[in-house]
Coordinates of C-alpha atoms in Angstrom, one line a residue:
Chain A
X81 CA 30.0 -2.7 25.1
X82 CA 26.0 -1.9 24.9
X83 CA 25.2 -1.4 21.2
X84 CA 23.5 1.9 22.4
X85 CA 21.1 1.6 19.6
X86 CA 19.5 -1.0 20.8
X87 CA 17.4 1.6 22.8
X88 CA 15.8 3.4 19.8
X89 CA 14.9 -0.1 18.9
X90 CA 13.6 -0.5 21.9
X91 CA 11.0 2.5 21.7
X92 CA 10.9 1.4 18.2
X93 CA 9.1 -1.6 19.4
X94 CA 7.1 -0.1 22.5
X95 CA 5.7 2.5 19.6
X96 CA 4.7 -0.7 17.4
X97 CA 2.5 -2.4 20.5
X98 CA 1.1 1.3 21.4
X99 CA -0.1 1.1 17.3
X100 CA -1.3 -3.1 18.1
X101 CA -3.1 -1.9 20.7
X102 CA -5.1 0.4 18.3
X103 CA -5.6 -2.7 15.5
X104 CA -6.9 -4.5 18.3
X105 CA -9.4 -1.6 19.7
X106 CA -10.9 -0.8 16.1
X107 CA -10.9 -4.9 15.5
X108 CA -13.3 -5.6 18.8
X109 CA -15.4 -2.1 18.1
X110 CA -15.9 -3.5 14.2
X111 CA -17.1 -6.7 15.6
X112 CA -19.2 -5.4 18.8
X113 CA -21.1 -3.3 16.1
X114 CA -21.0 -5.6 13.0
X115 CA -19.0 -3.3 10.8
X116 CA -18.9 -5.2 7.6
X117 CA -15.5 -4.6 5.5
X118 CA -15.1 -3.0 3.6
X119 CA -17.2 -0.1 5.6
X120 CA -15.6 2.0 7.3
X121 CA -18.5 4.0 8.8
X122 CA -20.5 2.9 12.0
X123 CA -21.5 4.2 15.7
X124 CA -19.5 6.7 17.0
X125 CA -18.0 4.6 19.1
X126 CA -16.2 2.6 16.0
X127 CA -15.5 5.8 14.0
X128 CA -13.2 6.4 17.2
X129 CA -11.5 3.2 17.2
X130 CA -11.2 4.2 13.6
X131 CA -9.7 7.5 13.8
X132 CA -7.5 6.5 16.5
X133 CA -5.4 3.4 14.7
X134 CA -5.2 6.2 11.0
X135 CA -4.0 8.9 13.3
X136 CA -1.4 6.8 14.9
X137 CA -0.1 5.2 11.7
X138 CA -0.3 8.8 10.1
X139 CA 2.2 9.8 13.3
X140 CA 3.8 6.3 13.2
X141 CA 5.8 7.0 10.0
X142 CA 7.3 10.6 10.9
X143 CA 7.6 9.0 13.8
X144 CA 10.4 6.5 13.3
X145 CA 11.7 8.1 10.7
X146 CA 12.2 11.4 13.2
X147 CA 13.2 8.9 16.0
X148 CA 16.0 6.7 13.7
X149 CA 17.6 10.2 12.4
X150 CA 18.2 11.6 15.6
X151 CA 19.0 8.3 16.9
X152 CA 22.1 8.4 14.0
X153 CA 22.6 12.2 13.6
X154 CA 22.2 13.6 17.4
X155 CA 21.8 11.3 20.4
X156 CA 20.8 7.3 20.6
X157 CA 20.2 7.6 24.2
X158 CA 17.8 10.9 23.9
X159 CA 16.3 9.4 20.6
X160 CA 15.1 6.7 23.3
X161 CA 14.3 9.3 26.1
X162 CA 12.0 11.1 23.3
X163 CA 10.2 8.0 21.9
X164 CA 9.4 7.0 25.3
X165 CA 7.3 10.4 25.7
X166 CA 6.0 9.9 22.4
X167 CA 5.0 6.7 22.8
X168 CA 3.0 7.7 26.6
X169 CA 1.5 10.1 24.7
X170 CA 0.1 8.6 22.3
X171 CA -1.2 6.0 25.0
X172 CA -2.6 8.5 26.6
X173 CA -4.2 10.3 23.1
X174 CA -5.7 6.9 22.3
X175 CA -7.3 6.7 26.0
X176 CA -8.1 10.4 26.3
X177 CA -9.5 10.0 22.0
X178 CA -12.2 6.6 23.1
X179 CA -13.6 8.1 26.1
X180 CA -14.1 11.5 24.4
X181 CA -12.5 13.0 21.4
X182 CA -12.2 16.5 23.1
X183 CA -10.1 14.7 25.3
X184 CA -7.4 13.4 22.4
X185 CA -5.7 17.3 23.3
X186 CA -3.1 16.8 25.7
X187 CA -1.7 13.3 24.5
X188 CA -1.6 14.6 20.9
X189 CA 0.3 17.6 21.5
X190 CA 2.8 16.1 23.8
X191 CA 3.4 13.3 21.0
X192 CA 3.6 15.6 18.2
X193 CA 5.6 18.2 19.7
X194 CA 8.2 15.1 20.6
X195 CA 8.2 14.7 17.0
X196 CA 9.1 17.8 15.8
X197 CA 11.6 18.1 18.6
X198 CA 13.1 14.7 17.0
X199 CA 12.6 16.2 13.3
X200 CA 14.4 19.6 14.3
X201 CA 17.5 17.6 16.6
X202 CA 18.2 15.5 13.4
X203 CA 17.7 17.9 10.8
X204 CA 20.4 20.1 13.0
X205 CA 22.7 16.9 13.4
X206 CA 22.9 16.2 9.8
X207 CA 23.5 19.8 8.5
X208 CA 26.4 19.8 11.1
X209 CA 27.5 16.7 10.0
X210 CA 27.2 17.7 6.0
X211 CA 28.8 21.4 6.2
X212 CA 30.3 21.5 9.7
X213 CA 32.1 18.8 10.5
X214 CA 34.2 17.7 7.5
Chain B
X33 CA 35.4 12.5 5.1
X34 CA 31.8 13.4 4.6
X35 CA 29.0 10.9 5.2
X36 CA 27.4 10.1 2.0
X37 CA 24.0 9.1 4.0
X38 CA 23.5 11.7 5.6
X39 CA 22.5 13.4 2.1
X40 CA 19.4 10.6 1.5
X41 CA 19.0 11.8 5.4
X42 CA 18.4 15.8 4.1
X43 CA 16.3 14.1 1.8
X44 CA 14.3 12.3 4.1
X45 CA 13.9 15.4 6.5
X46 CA 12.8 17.6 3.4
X47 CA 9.7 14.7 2.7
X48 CA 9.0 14.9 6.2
X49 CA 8.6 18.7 6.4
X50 CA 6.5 18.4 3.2
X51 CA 4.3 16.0 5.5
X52 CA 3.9 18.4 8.1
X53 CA 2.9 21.1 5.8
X54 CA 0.1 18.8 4.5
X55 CA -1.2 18.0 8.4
X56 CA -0.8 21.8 9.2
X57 CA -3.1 22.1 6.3
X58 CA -5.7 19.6 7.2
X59 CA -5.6 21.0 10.7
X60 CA -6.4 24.8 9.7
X61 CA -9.2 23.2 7.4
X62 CA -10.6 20.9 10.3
X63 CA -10.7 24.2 12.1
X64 CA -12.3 26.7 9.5
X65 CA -14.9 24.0 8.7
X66 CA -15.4 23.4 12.4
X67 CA -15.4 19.6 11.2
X68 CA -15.7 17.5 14.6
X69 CA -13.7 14.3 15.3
X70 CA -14.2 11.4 14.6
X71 CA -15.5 13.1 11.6
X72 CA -13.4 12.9 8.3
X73 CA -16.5 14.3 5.9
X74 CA -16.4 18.1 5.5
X75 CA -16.9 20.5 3.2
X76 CA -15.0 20.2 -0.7
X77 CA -12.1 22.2 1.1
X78 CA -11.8 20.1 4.0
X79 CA -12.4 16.9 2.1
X80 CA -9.1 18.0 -0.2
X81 CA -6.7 18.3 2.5
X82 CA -7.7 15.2 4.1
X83 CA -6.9 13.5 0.7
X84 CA -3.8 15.2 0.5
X85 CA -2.5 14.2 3.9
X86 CA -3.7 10.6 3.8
X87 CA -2.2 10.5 -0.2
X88 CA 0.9 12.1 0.8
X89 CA 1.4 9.3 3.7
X90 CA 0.3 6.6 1.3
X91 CA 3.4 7.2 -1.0
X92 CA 6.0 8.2 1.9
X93 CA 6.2 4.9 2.8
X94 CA 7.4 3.2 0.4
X95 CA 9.5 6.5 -1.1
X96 CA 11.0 6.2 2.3
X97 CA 11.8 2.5 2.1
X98 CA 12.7 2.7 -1.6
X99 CA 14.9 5.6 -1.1
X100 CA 17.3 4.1 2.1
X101 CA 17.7 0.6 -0.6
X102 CA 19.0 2.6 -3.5
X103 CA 20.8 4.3 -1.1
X104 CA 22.7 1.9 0.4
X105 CA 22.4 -0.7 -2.6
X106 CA 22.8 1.5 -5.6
X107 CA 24.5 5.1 -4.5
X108 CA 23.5 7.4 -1.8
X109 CA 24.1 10.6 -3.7
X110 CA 21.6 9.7 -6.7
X111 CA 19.6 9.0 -4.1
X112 CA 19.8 11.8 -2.5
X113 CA 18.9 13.7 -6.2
X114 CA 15.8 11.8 -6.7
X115 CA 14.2 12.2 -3.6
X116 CA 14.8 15.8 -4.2
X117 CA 12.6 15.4 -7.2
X118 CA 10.5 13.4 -5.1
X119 CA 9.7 16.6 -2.5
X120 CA 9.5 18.6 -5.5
X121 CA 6.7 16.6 -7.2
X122 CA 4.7 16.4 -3.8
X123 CA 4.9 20.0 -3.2
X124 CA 3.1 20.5 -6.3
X125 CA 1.0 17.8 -5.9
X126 CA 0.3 19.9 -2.8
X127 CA -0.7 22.7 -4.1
X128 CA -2.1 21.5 -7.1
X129 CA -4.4 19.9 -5.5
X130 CA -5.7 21.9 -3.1
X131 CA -6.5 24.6 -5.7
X132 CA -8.2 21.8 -8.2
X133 CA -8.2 18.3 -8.1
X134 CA -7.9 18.1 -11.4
X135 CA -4.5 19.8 -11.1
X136 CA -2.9 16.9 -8.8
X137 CA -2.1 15.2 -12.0
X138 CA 1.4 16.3 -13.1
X139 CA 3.3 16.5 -9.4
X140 CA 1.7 13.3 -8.4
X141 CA 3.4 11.5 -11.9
X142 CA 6.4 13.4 -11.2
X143 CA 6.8 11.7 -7.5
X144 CA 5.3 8.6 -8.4
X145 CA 8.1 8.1 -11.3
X146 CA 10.8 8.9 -8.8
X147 CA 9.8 6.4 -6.6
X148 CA 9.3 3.8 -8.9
X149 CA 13.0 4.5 -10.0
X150 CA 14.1 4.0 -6.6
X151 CA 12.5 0.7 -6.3
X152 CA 13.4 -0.2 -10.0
X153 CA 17.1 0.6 -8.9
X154 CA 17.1 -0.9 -5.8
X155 CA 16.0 -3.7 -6.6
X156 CA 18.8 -4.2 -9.4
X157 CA 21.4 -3.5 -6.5
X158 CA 20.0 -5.7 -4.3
X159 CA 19.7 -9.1 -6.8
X160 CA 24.0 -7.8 -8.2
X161 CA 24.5 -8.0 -4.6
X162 CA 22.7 -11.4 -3.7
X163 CA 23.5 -13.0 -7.3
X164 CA 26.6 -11.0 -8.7
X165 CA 28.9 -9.8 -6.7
X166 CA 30.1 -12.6 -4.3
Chain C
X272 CA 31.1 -12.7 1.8
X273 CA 27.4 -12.3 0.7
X274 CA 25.3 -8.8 2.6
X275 CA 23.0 -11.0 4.3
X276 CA 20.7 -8.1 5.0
X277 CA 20.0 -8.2 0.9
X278 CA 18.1 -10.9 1.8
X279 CA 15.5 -8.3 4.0
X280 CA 15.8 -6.1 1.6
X281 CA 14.9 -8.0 -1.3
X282 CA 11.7 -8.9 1.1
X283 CA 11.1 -5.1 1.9
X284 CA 11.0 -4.9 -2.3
X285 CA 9.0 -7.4 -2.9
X286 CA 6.3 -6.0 0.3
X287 CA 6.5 -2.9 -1.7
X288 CA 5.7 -4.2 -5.1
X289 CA 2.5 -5.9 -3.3
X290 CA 1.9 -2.5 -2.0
X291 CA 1.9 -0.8 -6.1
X292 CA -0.2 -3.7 -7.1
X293 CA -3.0 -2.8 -4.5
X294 CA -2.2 1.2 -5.7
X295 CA -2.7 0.2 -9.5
X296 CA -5.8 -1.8 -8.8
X297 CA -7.2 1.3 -6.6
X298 CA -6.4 3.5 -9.4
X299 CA -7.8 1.3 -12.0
X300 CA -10.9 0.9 -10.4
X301 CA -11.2 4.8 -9.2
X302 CA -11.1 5.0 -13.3
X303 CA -13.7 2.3 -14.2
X304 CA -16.2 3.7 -11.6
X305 CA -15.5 7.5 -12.3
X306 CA -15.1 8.3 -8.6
X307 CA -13.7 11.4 -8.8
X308 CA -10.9 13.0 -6.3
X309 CA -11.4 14.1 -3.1
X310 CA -14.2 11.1 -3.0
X311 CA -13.7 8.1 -1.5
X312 CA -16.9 6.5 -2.1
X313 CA -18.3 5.0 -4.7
X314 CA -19.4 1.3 -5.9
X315 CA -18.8 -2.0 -3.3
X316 CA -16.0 -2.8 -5.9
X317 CA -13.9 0.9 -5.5
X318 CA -14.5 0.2 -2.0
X319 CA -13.1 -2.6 -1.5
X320 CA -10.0 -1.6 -3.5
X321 CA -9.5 1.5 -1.7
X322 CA -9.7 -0.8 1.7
X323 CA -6.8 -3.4 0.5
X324 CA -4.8 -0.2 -0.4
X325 CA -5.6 1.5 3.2
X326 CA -5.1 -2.2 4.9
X327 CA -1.9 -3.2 3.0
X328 CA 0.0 0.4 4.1
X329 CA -1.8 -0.2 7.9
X330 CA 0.1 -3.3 7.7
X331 CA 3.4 -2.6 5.5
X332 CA 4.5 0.1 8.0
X333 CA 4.5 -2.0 11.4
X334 CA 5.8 -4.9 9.1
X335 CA 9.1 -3.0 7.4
X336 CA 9.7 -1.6 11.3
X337 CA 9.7 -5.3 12.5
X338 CA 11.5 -7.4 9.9
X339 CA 14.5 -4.8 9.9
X340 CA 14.5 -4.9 13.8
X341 CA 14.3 -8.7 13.9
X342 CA 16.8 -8.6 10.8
X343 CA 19.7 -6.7 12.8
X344 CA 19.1 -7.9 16.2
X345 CA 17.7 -11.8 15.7
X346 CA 18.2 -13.0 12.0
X347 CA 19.1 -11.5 8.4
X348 CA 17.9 -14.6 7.0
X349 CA 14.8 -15.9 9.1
X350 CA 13.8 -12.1 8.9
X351 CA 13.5 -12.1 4.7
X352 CA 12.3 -15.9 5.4
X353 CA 9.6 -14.4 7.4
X354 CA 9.2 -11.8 5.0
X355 CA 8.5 -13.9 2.5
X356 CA 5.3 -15.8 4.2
X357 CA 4.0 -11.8 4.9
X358 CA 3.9 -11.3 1.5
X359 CA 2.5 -14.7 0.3
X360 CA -0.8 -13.9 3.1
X361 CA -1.2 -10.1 1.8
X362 CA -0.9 -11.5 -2.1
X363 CA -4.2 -13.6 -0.8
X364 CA -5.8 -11.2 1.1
X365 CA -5.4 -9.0 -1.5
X366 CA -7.1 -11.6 -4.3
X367 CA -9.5 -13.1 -1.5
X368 CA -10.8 -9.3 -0.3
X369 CA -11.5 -8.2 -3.8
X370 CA -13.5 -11.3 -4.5
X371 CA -15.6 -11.0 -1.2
X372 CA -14.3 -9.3 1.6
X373 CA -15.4 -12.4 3.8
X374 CA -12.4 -13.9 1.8
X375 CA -10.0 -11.6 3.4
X376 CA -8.9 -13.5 6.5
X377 CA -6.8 -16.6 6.0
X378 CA -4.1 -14.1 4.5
X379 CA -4.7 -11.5 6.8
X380 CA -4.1 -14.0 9.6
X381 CA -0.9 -15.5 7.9
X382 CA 0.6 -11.8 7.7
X383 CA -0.5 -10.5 11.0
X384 CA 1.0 -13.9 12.6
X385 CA 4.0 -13.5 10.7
X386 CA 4.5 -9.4 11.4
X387 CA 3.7 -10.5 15.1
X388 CA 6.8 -13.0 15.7
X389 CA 9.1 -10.7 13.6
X390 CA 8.2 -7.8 16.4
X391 CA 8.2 -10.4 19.5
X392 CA 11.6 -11.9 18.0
X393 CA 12.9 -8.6 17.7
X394 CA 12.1 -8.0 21.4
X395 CA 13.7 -10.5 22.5
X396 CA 16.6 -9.7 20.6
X397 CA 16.7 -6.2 21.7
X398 CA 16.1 -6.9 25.5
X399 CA 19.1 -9.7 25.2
X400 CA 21.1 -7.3 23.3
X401 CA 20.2 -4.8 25.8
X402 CA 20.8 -6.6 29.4
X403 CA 22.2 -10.0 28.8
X404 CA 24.9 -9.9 26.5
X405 CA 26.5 -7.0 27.4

């Protein structure tokens, strides 16, 4: 009797640490160069950390909302399959992104196309389930 | 038998695609204008669809949040209708913008009101619920 | 035979009405300083507003994510009681940043806190959901 969606929940809240990780990365890089809030501009270094926790919140929110969709409209178990990959590749984007932003490639692609692969599976499952199945 | 929901969920899909368009354009700019990350400072073009994209993220949120509590708390159907007007209002915002700034005015009002009525309305559902109806 | 999870919502309103306040006050001060769209920059005091706004929505997302996890899998009612202190700390960091942004940290540290033992509480719910009780 698993409640299956506990899974999606589950990447839910390995996506949420992946996106703490990122708070805690431009927190140390704003102190180690004395940022002053409210700047946001500094070494290169911190305009990294920077870019890396916006771009994750900017592919947070399609995120879950892609992820939750599916999870209802599709598939609980492959909503959870998917936001595992999302969520390694956006470890590895944030990795790839600090040592060298040519290097943010691979992890970005592999996260976003995830997400559209969500977006499209749920958009699919709830047209079926509005002018198909009833 | 159809599922009321999955009508806010259209709804939801459609903002999201409206999202995409906006990173889609802020990726083609970031490419025309050869603007480097970490960099966020471009050119007027570049500078627009970064504003656009970080705007249109700004008032997803809580359109998103707002939308699911009228939804479930107030009716899923009219919910459903407003976010409609919602997408709508954005995509000229969209555009709008991107052409002028000055021009953002009438689809950002347009989406902003919508949302505000789907907080204004959830909220009323939510306090009959708590205070009214048990 | 009161919904319970009205209680979360009501807290996922009121997080949002926080959120308009910091939008109005961006706004408001994007008018008295004539900053003019796409700019983000402009006097220390536009700044500042513009970094509540960006800060609140930073926080708001991994905050709504948390408190609805923690709602359905640990509490309804600790969730929105939870809720509640998250949206007491970002009504002070909002007051504290715009009067000096060295002000910002008591709430910021009260919300943070309180978003963190939402998410851990809703691991642990999840992971007992997941392998224990089943």
């Amino acid at each position: 009797m698993a409640d299956l969606y506990a899974w999606p929940a589950l990447a839910t809240i390995a996506a949420l640490l992946v996106y703490l990780a990122t708070f805690i990365l431009v927190g140390r890089m704003r102190h180690r160069h004395k940022v002053m809030a409210p700047s946001t501009d500094g070494p290169e270094e911190f305009k990294r950390a920077f870019r890396i926790q916006a771009n994750t919140l900017e592919q947070l929110v399609p995120f879950l909302a892609s992820l939750w969709l599916f999870a209802i409209y599709v598939s609980a178990l492959w909503a959870a399959a998917l936001g595992a990959i999302w969520v390694a590749g956006r470890i590895f984007y944030m990795v790839g992104y600090f040592r060298d932003p040519a290097k943010r490639g691979p992890g970005f692609v592999v996260a976003a196309a995830t997400c559209i692969t969500l977006l499209a599976g749920a958009l699919i499952g709830v047209v079926c389930r509005l002018f198909v199945l009833h």
